């Protein structure tokens, strides 16, 4: 979406119904513009610019705003650049700010899920010289270490796909990392060692589990992924540490 100017919001969608020729579309919103939208009861397709709608997207000075005009349906807004980050827009909630630069809005219907992609302006950042120094107790992860490669492999499905993607099993992590020289002798025991090291010595996942699961930690792998993605310890740029996914699927 190159060429987007500050304050502009771009909304795109795809219609999957074979009963309608329209395969999708795009609308550009300038600051102050609104897009009231609905869903066709006949085809289940997205309908922009209708008088009686189920939601409104508005371009404000800084962030897009979304309103949910339904009485019973919750919308989910995922951060397409942040793994498992999402916000919920509950029924009747008005002008909720979407904090993501690129987001996917998911609207469940009786015939499926309607998906919108929203491109917004980059967030405003404080000048570096005015920023507070890093916390002396901040988490430090060695990006060249084996344990970090294991953590990236665990996070990969959610970074590449959806926040609902399953966390890989230990066996799958072994297979994913075997192409890296330092992991050519990897097995389940060695990968479990790195997972335990991360959980015990590097990331406070036992404390974190009380926030995500009422004190229960259903899986160390799940807890590590949730913590790493929530606090941006692993991001898309780190996927370059893994072997090419294309090569893996073609082998």
C-alpha angles and dihedrals in degrees: 000000000000117000097041110144128215114286094017120122123202120203121192131178142175127217115210101186114115091207093074128058094214107096096185142294151212134241127190117212122198122204108297095019120125132203116202109195141183142175124248112245089207101050104013089233128141115264119200126200101017128153098230108040143164096228148007130221115198131186110225130180094274115005136020114257124215128197124196109212096182127104099218113014125094118207121213120215114197127196105234090199099045111058108226100009115126142149130208124229104204126207114290092007110146131211098347111180116241104219097194129094092215117022140171118217114206119198116184117218136173091262100042141294123313113215128202126182115210123195115196136176118283113268119264113256131204113243111265094238090057096049120108115251117261117275111268088226096048119137114266121199122184104231091201094054127104092236091058092052088052090051091050091050090052091050096043100094092053093044092051099037137007136337085243094059114126119254109246120255120241089256090054091049090053091052092046095053100039091095091064113089095227089054099044090110095040120137137168093276094053093046091048088052091057092045090052091046091053093047096046105032111019112033127036093229096147090060090041091054091068089062096046102035110016093264096316121115105201093183134004089218093053092046093049092050094046092050096043094049096041092056098036094244088138123034140166092276089065092060087083086075089069128075116268109285088213092059091048095054094045095052 
